[in-house]
Tab-separated table of C-alpha atoms in Angstrom:
chain	number	residue	atom	x	y	z
A	1390	MET	CA	-13.665	-2.725	25.533
A	1391	ILE	CA	-13.417	-5.855	23.419
A	1392	SER	CA	-16.372	-6.370	21.090
A	1393	ASN	CA	-18.683	-9.340	21.690
A	1394	GLN	CA	-17.791	-10.600	18.225
A	1395	ILE	CA	-14.092	-10.807	19.147
A	1396	LEU	CA	-14.952	-12.585	22.394
A	1397	GLN	CA	-17.147	-15.076	20.521
A	1398	THR	CA	-14.421	-15.761	17.955
A	1399	THR	CA	-11.919	-16.362	20.772
A	1400	LEU	CA	-14.201	-18.791	22.599
A	1401	ASP	CA	-15.067	-20.630	19.382
A	1402	GLY	CA	-11.366	-21.078	18.632
A	1403	LEU	CA	-10.601	-22.372	22.113
A	1404	LYS	CA	-13.587	-24.747	21.956
A	1405	VAL	CA	-12.305	-26.245	18.688
A	1406	ILE	CA	-8.837	-26.796	20.204
A	1407	THR	CA	-9.841	-28.007	23.703
A	1408	ARG	CA	-13.386	-29.327	23.200
A	1409	VAL	CA	-14.388	-27.500	26.378
A	1410	ASP	CA	-17.461	-25.248	26.347
A	1411	LEU	CA	-16.821	-21.704	27.501
A	1412	CYS	CA	-18.908	-18.608	28.280
A	1413	VAL	CA	-18.089	-14.973	29.027
A	1414	MET	CA	-20.550	-12.848	31.044
A	1415	ASP	CA	-20.424	-9.311	32.358
A	1416	THR	CA	-20.562	-8.619	36.108
A	1417	GLU	CA	-24.366	-8.421	36.002
A	1418	GLY	CA	-24.744	-11.889	34.519
A	1419	ASN	CA	-25.461	-10.865	30.933
A	1420	ILE	CA	-24.064	-13.268	28.329
A	1421	LEU	CA	-21.513	-11.638	26.008
A	1422	ALA	CA	-20.247	-14.770	24.238
A	1423	SER	CA	-20.861	-18.484	24.706
A	1424	THR	CA	-20.353	-21.865	23.073
A	1425	PHE	CA	-23.293	-23.520	24.866
A	1426	ALA	CA	-26.968	-22.663	25.295
A	1427	GLU	CA	-27.406	-23.368	29.034
A	1428	ALA	CA	-25.233	-20.449	30.199
A	1429	GLU	CA	-28.331	-18.374	31.037
A	1430	ASN	CA	-29.114	-20.798	33.903
A	1431	TYR	CA	-26.037	-19.654	35.824
A	1432	ARG	CA	-26.880	-15.964	36.066
A	1433	ASP	CA	-27.672	-15.997	39.801
A	1434	SER	CA	-24.521	-17.991	40.527
A	1435	ILE	CA	-22.483	-15.427	38.556
A	1436	ILE	CA	-23.842	-12.518	40.630
A	1437	SER	CA	-22.989	-14.378	43.845
A	1438	PHE	CA	-19.498	-15.169	42.520
A	1439	VAL	CA	-18.899	-11.498	41.662
A	1440	GLN	CA	-19.518	-10.562	45.292
A	1441	SER	CA	-17.240	-13.291	46.666
A	1442	PRO	CA	-13.523	-12.687	47.374
A	1443	ALA	CA	-12.450	-15.732	45.315
A	1444	ASP	CA	-10.840	-15.332	41.882
A	1445	SER	CA	-11.915	-18.817	40.796
A	1446	GLN	CA	-14.473	-21.314	42.038
A	1447	GLU	CA	-16.198	-24.536	41.021
A	1448	VAL	CA	-19.990	-24.248	40.898
A	1449	GLN	CA	-22.430	-26.953	39.749
A	1450	GLY	CA	-19.905	-28.705	37.538
A	1451	TYR	CA	-18.505	-25.477	36.018
A	1452	GLN	CA	-15.283	-23.621	36.686
A	1453	PHE	CA	-15.889	-19.910	37.382
A	1454	PHE	CA	-13.088	-17.366	36.831
A	1455	LYS	CA	-12.814	-13.618	37.288
A	1456	VAL	CA	-11.162	-11.669	34.454
A	1457	PHE	CA	-9.528	-8.420	35.590
A	1458	ASP	CA	-8.390	-5.380	33.650
A	1459	GLU	CA	-5.796	-3.598	35.812
A	1460	GLN	CA	-7.437	-4.605	39.120
A	1461	GLN	CA	-10.900	-3.796	37.728
A	1462	LEU	CA	-13.250	-6.794	37.411
A	1463	GLU	CA	-14.308	-6.872	33.762
A	1464	TYR	CA	-15.742	-10.329	32.940
A	1465	ILE	CA	-16.711	-13.670	34.416
A	1466	LEU	CA	-15.607	-16.766	32.505
A	1467	LEU	CA	-17.275	-20.172	32.765
A	1468	ALA	CA	-15.550	-23.398	31.713
A	1469	ASN	CA	-17.618	-26.580	31.506
A	1470	GLY	CA	-16.328	-29.419	33.706
A	1471	SER	CA	-14.890	-29.999	37.152
A	1472	SER	CA	-11.659	-31.725	36.095
A	1473	ASP	CA	-8.133	-30.326	36.254
A	1474	ASP	CA	-8.176	-30.121	32.445
A	1475	SER	CA	-11.267	-27.887	32.479
A	1476	TYR	CA	-9.607	-25.699	35.112
A	1477	MET	CA	-6.468	-25.407	32.976
A	1478	VAL	CA	-8.532	-24.511	29.853
A	1479	GLY	CA	-10.360	-21.864	31.874
A	1480	LYS	CA	-7.067	-20.329	33.036
A	1481	VAL	CA	-5.785	-20.289	29.451
A	1482	ALA	CA	-8.996	-18.558	28.315
A	1483	VAL	CA	-8.658	-15.952	31.091
A	1484	PHE	CA	-5.042	-15.316	30.066
A	1485	GLN	CA	-6.082	-14.909	26.413
A	1486	ILE	CA	-8.895	-12.454	27.220
A	1487	GLN	CA	-6.638	-10.387	29.498
A	1488	ASN	CA	-4.079	-10.135	26.699
A	1489	LEU	CA	-6.852	-9.014	24.334
A	1490	LEU	CA	-7.845	-6.308	26.845
A	1491	VAL	CA	-4.271	-5.031	26.950
A	1492	ALA	CA	-3.931	-5.097	23.156
A	1493	TYR	CA	-7.211	-3.309	22.544
A	1494	LYS	CA	-6.498	-0.694	25.194
A	1495	GLU	CA	-3.094	-0.015	23.622
A	1496	ARG	CA	-4.720	0.247	20.196
A	1497	PHE	CA	-7.347	2.632	21.603
A	1498	ASP	CA	-4.660	4.769	23.287
A	1499	LYS	CA	-2.626	4.903	20.078
A	1500	ASP	CA	-5.713	5.759	18.052
A	1501	ASN	CA	-6.568	8.641	20.393
A	1502	PHE	CA	-2.976	9.864	20.258
A	1503	ILE	CA	-2.906	9.822	16.445
A	1504	LYS	CA	-6.251	11.644	16.224
A	1505	ASN	CA	-5.099	14.392	18.598
A	1506	LEU	CA	-1.782	14.570	16.771
A	1507	LEU	CA	-3.518	15.094	13.418
A	1508	LEU	CA	-5.799	17.793	14.827
A	1509	ASP	CA	-2.977	19.696	16.592
A	1510	ASN	CA	-4.532	19.092	20.007
A	1511	LEU	CA	-1.242	18.264	21.737
A	1512	LEU	CA	1.564	20.371	23.154
A	1513	LEU	CA	5.004	19.660	21.723
A	1514	VAL	CA	6.259	18.123	24.987
A	1515	ASP	CA	3.153	15.905	25.192
A	1516	ILE	CA	3.706	14.630	21.651
A	1517	TYR	CA	7.140	13.233	22.459
A	1518	ASN	CA	6.227	11.986	25.947
A	1519	ARG	CA	3.158	10.103	24.764
A	1520	ALA	CA	4.929	8.758	21.677
A	1521	LYS	CA	7.645	7.318	23.928
A	1522	LYS	CA	5.087	5.808	26.302
A	1523	LEU	CA	3.175	4.209	23.414
A	1524	HIS	CA	6.412	2.970	21.759
A	1525	ILE	CA	5.863	5.070	18.630
A	1526	GLU	CA	9.050	6.092	16.807
A	1527	ALA	CA	9.367	9.895	16.923
A	1528	GLU	CA	11.792	10.476	14.045
A	1529	ALA	CA	10.465	8.111	11.396
A	1530	ARG	CA	9.573	9.416	7.922
A	1531	ARG	CA	5.793	9.501	7.468
A	1532	VAL	CA	3.088	10.702	5.108
A	1533	VAL	CA	-0.667	11.081	5.597
A	1534	PHE	CA	-3.289	9.724	3.184
A	1535	ILE	CA	-6.983	10.648	3.269
A	1536	LEU	CA	-9.601	8.432	1.641
A	1537	GLU	CA	-13.062	9.860	1.080
A	1538	THR	CA	-15.916	7.752	-0.302
A	1539	ASN	CA	-19.525	8.689	-0.922
A	1540	HIS	CA	-20.581	6.681	2.158
A	1541	GLU	CA	-20.660	8.220	5.643
A	1542	LYS	CA	-19.402	6.075	8.539
A	1543	ASP	CA	-17.925	3.725	5.953
A	1544	THR	CA	-16.883	0.882	8.272
A	1545	HIS	CA	-16.691	-1.522	5.318
A	1546	SER	CA	-13.961	0.534	3.601
A	1547	LEU	CA	-12.251	1.183	6.953
A	1548	GLU	CA	-11.866	-2.551	7.574
A	1549	SER	CA	-10.657	-3.103	3.991
A	1550	VAL	CA	-7.935	-0.483	4.462
A	1551	ARG	CA	-6.973	-1.922	7.865
A	1552	THR	CA	-6.597	-5.341	6.261
A	1553	LEU	CA	-4.327	-3.844	3.580
A	1554	PHE	CA	-1.976	-2.429	6.236
A	1555	SER	CA	-2.295	-5.280	8.768
A	1556	GLY	CA	1.030	-6.467	10.097
A	1557	LYS	CA	2.689	-3.091	9.508
A	1558	THR	CA	3.144	-1.877	13.078
A	1559	GLY	CA	4.384	1.575	12.087
A	1560	ASP	CA	1.227	2.443	10.146
A	1561	PHE	CA	-1.951	3.827	11.709
A	1562	ILE	CA	-5.474	3.819	10.287
A	1563	THR	CA	-8.068	6.056	11.909
A	1564	ALA	CA	-10.847	8.592	11.258
A	1565	VAL	CA	-11.424	12.081	12.646
A	1566	ASP	CA	-14.858	12.554	11.080
A	1567	GLU	CA	-17.652	10.498	9.509
A	1568	LYS	CA	-16.643	11.137	5.903
A	1569	SER	CA	-13.003	10.124	5.602
A	1570	ILE	CA	-10.476	7.436	6.510
A	1571	ILE	CA	-6.932	8.465	7.398
A	1572	VAL	CA	-3.744	6.452	6.964
A	1573	VAL	CA	-0.560	7.630	8.666
A	1574	LYS	CA	2.075	5.590	6.855
A	1575	GLU	CA	5.641	5.063	8.002
A	1576	LEU	CA	8.094	4.951	5.098
A	1577	LYS	CA	11.021	2.649	4.563
A	1578	GLU	CA	14.424	4.026	3.646
A	1579	GLY	CA	14.491	4.999	-0.018
A	1580	GLU	CA	10.708	5.245	-0.409
A	1581	GLY	CA	9.503	8.476	-1.991
A	1582	TYR	CA	6.576	9.950	-3.890
A	1583	PRO	CA	6.465	7.289	-6.652
A	1584	GLU	CA	5.903	4.676	-3.914
A	1585	MET	CA	3.295	6.922	-2.282
A	1586	ASP	CA	1.368	7.041	-5.533
A	1587	LYS	CA	1.446	3.234	-5.694
A	1588	THR	CA	0.227	3.042	-2.101
A	1589	ALA	CA	-2.647	5.409	-2.868
A	1590	ASN	CA	-3.670	3.280	-5.839
A	1591	SER	CA	-3.452	0.150	-3.659
A	1592	ILE	CA	-5.859	1.757	-1.196
A	1593	PHE	CA	-8.229	2.547	-4.038
A	1594	GLU	CA	-8.062	-1.027	-5.347
A	1595	VAL	CA	-9.123	-2.627	-2.043
A	1596	LEU	CA	-12.408	-0.710	-2.094
A	1597	SER	CA	-15.522	-2.557	-3.191
A	1598	PRO	CA	-16.885	-1.498	-6.616
A	1599	ASP	CA	-19.736	0.570	-5.148
A	1600	ARG	CA	-17.233	2.444	-2.919
A	1601	LYS	CA	-14.865	3.226	-5.796
A	1602	GLU	CA	-17.466	5.420	-7.467
A	1603	ASN	CA	-16.791	9.052	-6.492
A	1604	ALA	CA	-13.959	7.981	-4.157
A	1605	HIS	CA	-10.935	10.269	-3.849
A	1606	ILE	CA	-7.558	9.694	-2.206
A	1607	ALA	CA	-5.179	12.539	-1.351
A	1608	TYR	CA	-1.819	12.616	0.389
A	1609	GLY	CA	0.476	15.285	1.792
A	1610	THR	CA	4.233	15.710	1.728
A	1611	ILE	CA	6.689	13.406	3.487
A	1612	VAL	CA	7.648	14.609	6.992
A	1613	ASN	CA	10.602	13.490	9.097
A	1614	GLU	CA	9.341	13.928	12.665
A	1615	ILE	CA	6.174	12.963	14.470
A	1616	LYS	CA	5.431	16.606	15.369
A	1617	GLU	CA	5.075	17.347	11.623
A	1618	VAL	CA	2.412	14.679	10.963
A	1619	SER	CA	-0.349	17.274	11.378
A	1620	LYS	CA	1.312	19.312	8.596
A	1621	SER	CA	1.084	16.356	6.192
A	1622	TYR	CA	-2.537	15.840	7.262
A	1623	LYS	CA	-3.457	19.471	6.534
A	1624	GLU	CA	-1.754	19.209	3.153
A	1625	ALA	CA	-3.663	16.020	2.336
A	1626	ARG	CA	-6.923	17.691	3.400
A	1627	MET	CA	-6.201	20.646	1.133
A	1628	ALA	CA	-5.236	18.308	-1.715
A	1629	LEU	CA	-8.576	16.523	-1.317
A	1630	ASP	CA	-10.554	19.786	-1.431
A	1631	VAL	CA	-8.559	21.369	-4.250
A	1632	GLY	CA	-8.500	18.133	-6.225
A	1633	LYS	CA	-12.288	17.848	-6.189
A	1634	ILE	CA	-12.536	21.372	-7.636
A	1635	PHE	CA	-9.859	21.345	-10.331
A	1636	PHE	CA	-9.021	17.651	-10.894
A	1637	ASN	CA	-12.258	15.849	-10.152
A	1638	GLU	CA	-11.522	13.203	-12.787
A	1639	ARG	CA	-8.513	11.962	-10.771
A	1640	GLN	CA	-8.978	9.331	-8.075
A	1641	VAL	CA	-5.560	10.090	-6.550
A	1642	ILE	CA	-4.202	13.569	-5.955
A	1643	ALA	CA	-0.935	14.572	-4.279
A	1644	TYR	CA	-0.443	17.887	-2.505
A	1645	SER	CA	2.781	18.370	-4.472
A	1646	SER	CA	0.850	18.173	-7.777
A	1647	LEU	CA	-1.768	20.848	-7.042
A	1648	GLY	CA	0.195	23.562	-8.828
A	1649	ILE	CA	-1.570	26.874	-9.245
A	1650	GLY	CA	-4.827	25.383	-7.982
A	1651	ARG	CA	-3.387	25.511	-4.461
A	1652	LEU	CA	-2.834	29.269	-4.750
A	1653	ILE	CA	-6.267	29.966	-6.214
A	1654	TYR	CA	-7.902	27.933	-3.415
A	1655	GLN	CA	-6.471	30.371	-0.860
A	1656	LEU	CA	-7.573	33.573	-2.648
A	1657	PRO	CA	-10.292	35.665	-0.948
A	1658	ILE	CA	-13.552	35.759	-2.900
A	1659	PRO	CA	-13.626	39.601	-3.294
A	1660	LEU	CA	-10.226	39.430	-5.013
A	1661	CYS	CA	-11.481	36.626	-7.284
A	1662	LYS	CA	-14.533	38.656	-8.309
A	1663	MET	CA	-12.416	41.717	-9.053
A	1664	PHE	CA	-10.032	39.642	-11.189
A	1665	ILE	CA	-12.876	38.094	-13.216
A	1666	ARG	CA	-14.450	41.504	-13.821
A	1667	GLU	CA	-11.138	42.813	-15.129
A	1668	ILE	CA	-10.528	39.840	-17.424
A	1669	PHE	CA	-14.001	39.174	-18.786
A	1670	ASP	CA	-15.514	42.639	-18.364
A	1671	GLY	CA	-18.515	41.438	-16.406
A	1672	LYS	CA	-19.003	38.309	-18.521
A	1673	SER	CA	-18.444	34.712	-17.488
A	1674	PRO	CA	-16.831	31.748	-19.279
A	1675	ASP	CA	-20.226	30.094	-18.856
A	1676	ASP	CA	-21.458	32.543	-21.497
A	1677	PHE	CA	-19.175	30.953	-24.096
A	1678	ASP	CA	-20.844	28.433	-26.382
A	1679	GLU	CA	-19.908	24.727	-26.245
A	1680	GLU	CA	-17.807	24.957	-29.397
A	1681	THR	CA	-15.675	27.766	-27.975
A	1682	LEU	CA	-15.157	26.012	-24.628
A	1683	THR	CA	-14.167	22.777	-26.376
A	1684	THR	CA	-11.692	24.670	-28.545
A	1685	ILE	CA	-10.157	26.430	-25.528
A	1686	ASN	CA	-9.774	23.241	-23.482
A	1687	LYS	CA	-8.285	21.286	-26.367
A	1688	PHE	CA	-5.875	24.142	-27.146
A	1689	PHE	CA	-4.610	24.071	-23.557
A	1690	GLU	CA	-4.382	20.269	-23.557
A	1691	ASN	CA	-2.059	20.492	-26.568
A	1692	SER	CA	0.209	23.149	-25.043
A	1693	LEU	CA	-1.006	25.925	-27.398
A	1694	ASN	CA	-0.082	23.908	-30.489
A	1695	VAL	CA	-2.358	25.093	-33.337
A	1696	SER	CA	-1.621	22.224	-35.727
A	1697	GLU	CA	-2.158	19.442	-33.173
A	1698	THR	CA	-5.311	21.075	-31.786
A	1699	SER	CA	-6.902	21.456	-35.214
A	1700	ARG	CA	-6.021	17.841	-36.009
A	1701	GLN	CA	-7.646	16.530	-32.819
A	1702	LEU	CA	-10.726	18.708	-33.359
A	1703	TYR	CA	-10.976	17.510	-36.997
A	1704	ILE	CA	-11.090	21.078	-38.279
A	1705	HIS	CA	-8.940	23.052	-40.711
A	1706	ARG	CA	-6.104	25.064	-39.219
A	1707	ASN	CA	-7.659	28.276	-40.549
A	1708	THR	CA	-10.941	27.428	-38.792
A	1709	LEU	CA	-9.098	27.166	-35.482
A	1710	VAL	CA	-7.291	30.447	-36.149
A	1711	TYR	CA	-10.663	32.065	-36.868
A	1712	ARG	CA	-12.060	30.831	-33.550
A	1713	LEU	CA	-9.014	32.099	-31.641
A	1714	ASP	CA	-9.277	35.499	-33.368
A	1715	LYS	CA	-12.956	35.662	-32.448
A	1716	LEU	CA	-12.137	34.874	-28.819
A	1717	GLN	CA	-9.440	37.552	-28.809
A	1718	LYS	CA	-11.929	40.180	-29.995
A	1719	SER	CA	-14.413	39.317	-27.212
A	1720	THR	CA	-11.907	39.033	-24.341
A	1721	GLY	CA	-8.834	40.969	-25.461
A	1722	LEU	CA	-6.700	37.855	-24.861
A	1723	ASP	CA	-4.824	36.017	-27.602
A	1724	LEU	CA	-4.386	32.400	-26.484
A	1725	ARG	CA	-1.490	31.991	-28.923
A	1726	VAL	CA	0.497	34.390	-26.735
A	1727	PHE	CA	1.841	32.595	-23.667
A	1728	GLU	CA	1.167	35.412	-21.191
A	1729	ASP	CA	-2.434	35.816	-22.386
A	1730	ALA	CA	-2.933	32.045	-22.300
A	1731	ILE	CA	-1.742	31.895	-18.694
A	1732	THR	CA	-4.068	34.748	-17.725
A	1733	PHE	CA	-7.010	33.053	-19.411
A	1734	LYS	CA	-6.227	29.682	-17.810
A	1735	ILE	CA	-6.040	31.221	-14.344
A	1736	ALA	CA	-9.316	33.064	-14.974
A	1737	LEU	CA	-11.050	29.790	-15.894
A	1738	MET	CA	-9.740	28.158	-12.702
A	1739	VAL	CA	-10.839	31.116	-10.572
A	1740	VAL	CA	-14.338	30.848	-12.015
A	1741	LYS	CA	-14.377	27.109	-11.279
A	1742	TYR	CA	-13.276	27.804	-7.712
A	1743	MET	CA	-16.006	30.400	-7.221
A	1744	GLU	CA	-18.616	28.035	-8.651
A	1745	SER	CA	-17.577	25.373	-6.157
A	1746	LEU	CA	-18.449	27.842	-3.385
A	1747	ASP	CA	-21.748	28.797	-5.103
A	1748	TYR	CA	-20.594	32.337	-5.915
């Protein structure tokens, strides 16, 4: 169904061009859109016209028209005037509204198809049959983006994203829940992940300032067939979840950049607890003081480089060595040894993952 706002915009545009007042009512005589105030006076005439076999009729100086949607009577249109020009304007308005009905129905059908495609609710044969019927290319390269803001039912951001991709017939913007906006983007030949990162940042930039705060955008891998779109969606969903745990400072996160975080996210909690017990002997990284945690994080940031870490921490090299020796005594892990550093890094990420689940 076309929104009343769209109907009103259409009538206003036609009124400016033709200077003929127009009104659209439903089959019960309720005004949906109008360019003149007296339309309410014709309610009884509308109800009588609905019951008549005529598709158009002149009543009290107005042209009445029936607007059908595939043989189903949808609206009644009024055009002010009894002249041939008023009749012609009314027919043009009916034609315009019927085209809008077709366009919106096609958009609704495509939206439903994309939603069911993302959620794996379609059989393989149905995917290709419905894609053909809806004139959606089956073998185009695509990738799925998910935008999540801190606003539920964020229609403002949804319209901003739709505006960004308007005119690109191969792209689809939809939502499968109240918290996120989904973009299924069709790629041009030669476009790859660098372009996807630019697209993600473009999506972020169209958000209003209050929506940018705590907003995250994730995208999956590029797929080559329409049946694989749900795979890219699942990857983007995982990237969004994993990114908020391990890379919360990033606004944009790609599934391909999750690294070891993707593996940790899929570990069962009992295995995580057992691993932490073995590494920290019942302790937790939360027990480390702020100085120790800062030293550890900075050491990892600088790829285990003692000189660079001590320089950035504004401490003597020997002071850093002392802190690392102290940490080795308490945990049995020497962060200057690559294997121990990897173990410690994974342990920190496992703890972060468990904390995100309130364990």
